[in-house]
mmCIF file of C-alpha atoms in Angstrom:
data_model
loop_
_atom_site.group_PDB
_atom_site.id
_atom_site.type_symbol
_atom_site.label_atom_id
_atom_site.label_comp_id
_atom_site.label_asym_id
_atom_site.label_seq_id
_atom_site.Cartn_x
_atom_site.Cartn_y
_atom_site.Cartn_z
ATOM 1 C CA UNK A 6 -100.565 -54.343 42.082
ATOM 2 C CA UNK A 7 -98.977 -51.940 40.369
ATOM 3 C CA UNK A 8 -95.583 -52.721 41.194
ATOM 4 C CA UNK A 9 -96.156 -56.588 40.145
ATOM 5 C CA UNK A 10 -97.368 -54.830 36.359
ATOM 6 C CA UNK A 11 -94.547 -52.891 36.725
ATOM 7 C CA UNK A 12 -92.194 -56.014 36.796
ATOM 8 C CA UNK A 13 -94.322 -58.757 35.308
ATOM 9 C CA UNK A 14 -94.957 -56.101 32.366
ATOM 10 C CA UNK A 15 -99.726 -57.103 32.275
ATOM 11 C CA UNK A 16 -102.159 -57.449 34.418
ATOM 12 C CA UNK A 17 -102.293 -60.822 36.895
ATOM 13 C CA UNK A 18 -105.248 -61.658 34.823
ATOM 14 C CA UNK A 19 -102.528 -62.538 32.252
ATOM 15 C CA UNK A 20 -100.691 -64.769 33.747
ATOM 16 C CA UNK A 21 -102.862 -66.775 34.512
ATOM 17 C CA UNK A 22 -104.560 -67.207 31.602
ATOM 18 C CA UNK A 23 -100.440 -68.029 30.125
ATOM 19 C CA UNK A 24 -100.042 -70.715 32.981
ATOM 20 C CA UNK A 25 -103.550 -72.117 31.828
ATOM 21 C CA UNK A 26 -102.037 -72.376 28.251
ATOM 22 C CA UNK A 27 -99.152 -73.954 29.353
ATOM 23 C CA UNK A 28 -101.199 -76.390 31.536
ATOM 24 C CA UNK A 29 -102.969 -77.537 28.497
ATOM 25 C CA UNK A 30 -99.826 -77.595 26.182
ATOM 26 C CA UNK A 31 -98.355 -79.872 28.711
ATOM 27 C CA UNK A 32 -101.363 -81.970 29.292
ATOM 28 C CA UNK A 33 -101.712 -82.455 25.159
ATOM 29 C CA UNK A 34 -97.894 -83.290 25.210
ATOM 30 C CA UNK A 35 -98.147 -85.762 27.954
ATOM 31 C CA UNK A 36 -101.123 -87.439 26.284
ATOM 32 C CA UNK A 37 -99.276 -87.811 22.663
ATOM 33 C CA UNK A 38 -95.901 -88.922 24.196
ATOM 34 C CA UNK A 39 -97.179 -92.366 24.085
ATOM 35 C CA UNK A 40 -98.599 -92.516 20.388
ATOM 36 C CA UNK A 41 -96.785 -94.081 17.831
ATOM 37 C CA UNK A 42 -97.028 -91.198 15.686
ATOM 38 C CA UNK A 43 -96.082 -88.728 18.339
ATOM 39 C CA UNK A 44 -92.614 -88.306 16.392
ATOM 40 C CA UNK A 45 -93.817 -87.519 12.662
ATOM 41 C CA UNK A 46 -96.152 -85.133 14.863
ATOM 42 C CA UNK A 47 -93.603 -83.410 16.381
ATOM 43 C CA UNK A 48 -91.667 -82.864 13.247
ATOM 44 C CA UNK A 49 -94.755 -81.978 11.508
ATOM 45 C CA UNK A 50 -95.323 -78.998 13.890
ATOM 46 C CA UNK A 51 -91.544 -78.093 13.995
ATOM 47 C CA UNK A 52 -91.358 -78.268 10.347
ATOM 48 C CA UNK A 53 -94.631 -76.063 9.857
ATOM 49 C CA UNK A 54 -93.033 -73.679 12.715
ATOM 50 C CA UNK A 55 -89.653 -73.135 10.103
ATOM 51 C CA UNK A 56 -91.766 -72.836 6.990
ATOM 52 C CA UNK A 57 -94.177 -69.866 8.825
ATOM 53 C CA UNK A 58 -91.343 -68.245 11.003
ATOM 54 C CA UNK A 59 -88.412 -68.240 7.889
ATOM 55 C CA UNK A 60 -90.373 -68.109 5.122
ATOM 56 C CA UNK A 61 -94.335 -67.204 4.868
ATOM 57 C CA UNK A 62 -93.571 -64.536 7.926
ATOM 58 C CA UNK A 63 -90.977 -62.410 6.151
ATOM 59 C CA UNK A 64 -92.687 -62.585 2.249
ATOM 60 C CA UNK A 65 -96.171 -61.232 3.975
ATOM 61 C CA UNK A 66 -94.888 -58.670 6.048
ATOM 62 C CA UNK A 67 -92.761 -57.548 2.848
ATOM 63 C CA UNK A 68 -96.185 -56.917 1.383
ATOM 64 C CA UNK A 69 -98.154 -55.537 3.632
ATOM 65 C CA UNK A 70 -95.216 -53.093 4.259
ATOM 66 C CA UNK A 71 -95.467 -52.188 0.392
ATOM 67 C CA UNK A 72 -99.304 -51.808 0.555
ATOM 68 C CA UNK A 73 -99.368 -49.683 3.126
ATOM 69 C CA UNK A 74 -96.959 -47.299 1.358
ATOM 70 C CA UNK A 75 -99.498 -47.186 -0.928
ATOM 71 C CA UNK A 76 -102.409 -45.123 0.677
ATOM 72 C CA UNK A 77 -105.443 -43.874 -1.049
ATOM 73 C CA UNK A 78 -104.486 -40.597 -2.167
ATOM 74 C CA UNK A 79 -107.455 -37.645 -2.814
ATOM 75 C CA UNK A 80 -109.985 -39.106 -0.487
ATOM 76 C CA UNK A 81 -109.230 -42.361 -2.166
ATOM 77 C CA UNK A 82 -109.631 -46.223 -0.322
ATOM 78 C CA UNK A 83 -106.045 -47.399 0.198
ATOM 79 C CA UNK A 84 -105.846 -50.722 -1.436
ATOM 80 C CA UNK A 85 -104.707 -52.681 1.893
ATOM 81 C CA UNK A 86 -107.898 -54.597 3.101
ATOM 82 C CA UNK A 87 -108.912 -55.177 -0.599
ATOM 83 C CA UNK A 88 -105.940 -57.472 -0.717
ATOM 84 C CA UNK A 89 -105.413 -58.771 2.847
ATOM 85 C CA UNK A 90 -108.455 -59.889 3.037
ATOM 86 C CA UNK A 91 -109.345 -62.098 0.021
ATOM 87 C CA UNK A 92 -105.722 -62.992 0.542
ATOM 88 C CA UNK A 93 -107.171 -64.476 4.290
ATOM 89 C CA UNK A 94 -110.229 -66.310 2.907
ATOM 90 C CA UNK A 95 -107.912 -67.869 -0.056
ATOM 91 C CA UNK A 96 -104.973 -68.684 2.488
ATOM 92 C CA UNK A 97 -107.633 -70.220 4.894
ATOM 93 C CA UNK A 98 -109.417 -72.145 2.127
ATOM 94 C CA UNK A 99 -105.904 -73.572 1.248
ATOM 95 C CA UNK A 100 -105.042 -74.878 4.484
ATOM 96 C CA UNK A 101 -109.015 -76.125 5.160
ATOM 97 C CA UNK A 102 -108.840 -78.090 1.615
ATOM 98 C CA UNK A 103 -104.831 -78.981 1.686
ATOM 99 C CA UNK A 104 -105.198 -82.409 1.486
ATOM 100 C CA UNK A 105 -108.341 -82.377 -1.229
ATOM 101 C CA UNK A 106 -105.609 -79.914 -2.983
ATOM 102 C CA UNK A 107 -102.992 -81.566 -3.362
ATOM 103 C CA UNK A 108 -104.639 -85.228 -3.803
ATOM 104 C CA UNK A 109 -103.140 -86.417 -0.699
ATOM 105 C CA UNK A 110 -105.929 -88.743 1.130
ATOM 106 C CA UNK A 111 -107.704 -90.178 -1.842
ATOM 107 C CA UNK A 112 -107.929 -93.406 -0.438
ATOM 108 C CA UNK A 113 -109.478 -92.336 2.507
ATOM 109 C CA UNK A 114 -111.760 -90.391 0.822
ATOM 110 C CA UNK A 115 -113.114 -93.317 -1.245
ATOM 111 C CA UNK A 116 -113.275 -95.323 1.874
ATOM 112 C CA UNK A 117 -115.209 -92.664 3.990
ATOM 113 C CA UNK A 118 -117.347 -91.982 1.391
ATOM 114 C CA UNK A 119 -117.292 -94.440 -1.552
ATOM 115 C CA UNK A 120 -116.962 -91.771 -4.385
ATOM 116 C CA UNK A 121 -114.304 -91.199 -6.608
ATOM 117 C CA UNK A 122 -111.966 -88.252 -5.041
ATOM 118 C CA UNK A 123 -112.101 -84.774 -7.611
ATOM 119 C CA UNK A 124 -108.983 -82.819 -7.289
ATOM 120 C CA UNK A 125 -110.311 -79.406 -5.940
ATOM 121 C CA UNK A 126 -107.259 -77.355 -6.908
ATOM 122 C CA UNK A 127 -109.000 -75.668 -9.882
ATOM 123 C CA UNK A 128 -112.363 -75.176 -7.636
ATOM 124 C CA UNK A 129 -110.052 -73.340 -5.091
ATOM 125 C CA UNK A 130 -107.811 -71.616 -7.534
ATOM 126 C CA UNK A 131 -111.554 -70.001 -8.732
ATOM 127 C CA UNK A 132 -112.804 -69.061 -5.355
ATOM 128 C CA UNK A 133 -109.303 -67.585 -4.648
ATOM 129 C CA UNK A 134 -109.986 -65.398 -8.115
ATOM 130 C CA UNK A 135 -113.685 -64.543 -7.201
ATOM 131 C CA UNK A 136 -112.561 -63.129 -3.860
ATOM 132 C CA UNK A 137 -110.196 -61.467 -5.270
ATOM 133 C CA UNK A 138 -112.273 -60.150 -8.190
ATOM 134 C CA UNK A 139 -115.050 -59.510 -6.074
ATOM 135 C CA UNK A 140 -112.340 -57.520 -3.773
ATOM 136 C CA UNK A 141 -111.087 -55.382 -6.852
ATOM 137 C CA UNK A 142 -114.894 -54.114 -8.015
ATOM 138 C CA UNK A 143 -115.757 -53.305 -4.443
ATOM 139 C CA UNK A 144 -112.270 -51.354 -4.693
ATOM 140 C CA UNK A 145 -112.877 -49.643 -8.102
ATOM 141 C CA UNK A 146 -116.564 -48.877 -7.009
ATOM 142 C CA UNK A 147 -114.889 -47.213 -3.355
ATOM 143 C CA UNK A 148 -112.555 -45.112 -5.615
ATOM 144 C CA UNK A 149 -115.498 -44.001 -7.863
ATOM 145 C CA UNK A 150 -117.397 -43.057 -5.162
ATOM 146 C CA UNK A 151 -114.560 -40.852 -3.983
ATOM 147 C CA UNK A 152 -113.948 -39.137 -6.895
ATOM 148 C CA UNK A 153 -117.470 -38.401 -7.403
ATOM 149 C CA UNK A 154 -117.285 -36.385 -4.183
#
């Protein structure tokens, strides 16, 4: 056992649960190869693969680099969860609500539900701002509480 971790580099455990994966991957491929819209899928996923990998990748590890060269100093919070995570519920909102967004899908909107679409970019843009407010007080009230110490 130890000299398969040795060369494999984990546990057996792990490989199979990556050949599983792969099963499934495979199985999901095989199944869309004969849709019509297998193609715009395909560069749909390779196209959101680029955008994440070349460009969301590199700005949001640039920032979490520069928040966490900025640690609480004095028995201060460091600011680093108080942004990452309203930054993850706005980011999830965003892709949860991208089509609702960006107005993309009215018409199926109407038909599903025979109501006139609302764009929901200002409703998310104030969610994003009360996590993020909400995220700053908790921060400000953390740092208070440390000084008062």
């Amino acid at each position: 056992m130890a000299e398969f971790r040795r060369v494999y580099g984990a546990a057996p455990w792990h490989l199979l649960l990556l050949a599983g994966c792969f099963a499934v991957t495979g199985w999901i491929a095989l199944r869309l190869a004969g849709e019509a819209s297998a193609l715009r899928m395909l560069l749909w996923f390779l196209g959101a693969v680029i955008a994440h990998d070349l460009v969301l990748f590199p700005v949001y590890a640039s920032l979490d680099r520069v928040l966490r060269r900025a640690p609480g100093r004095g028995g201060a919070p460091s600011p680093l969860n108080h942004v990452r995570v309203p930054a993850l519920g706005a980011a999830l909102l965003f892709l949860i609500y991208l089509p609702g967004i960006l107005g993309l899908g009215d018409g199926t909107y109407v038909a599903a539900t025979g109501l006139a679409p609302r764009t929901m970019v200002g409703r998310w843009l104030a969610v994003s701002g009360a996590l993020f407010a909400a995220s700053a007080l908790l921060y400000a009230v953390r740092r208070l509480a440390g000084r008062a110490r």
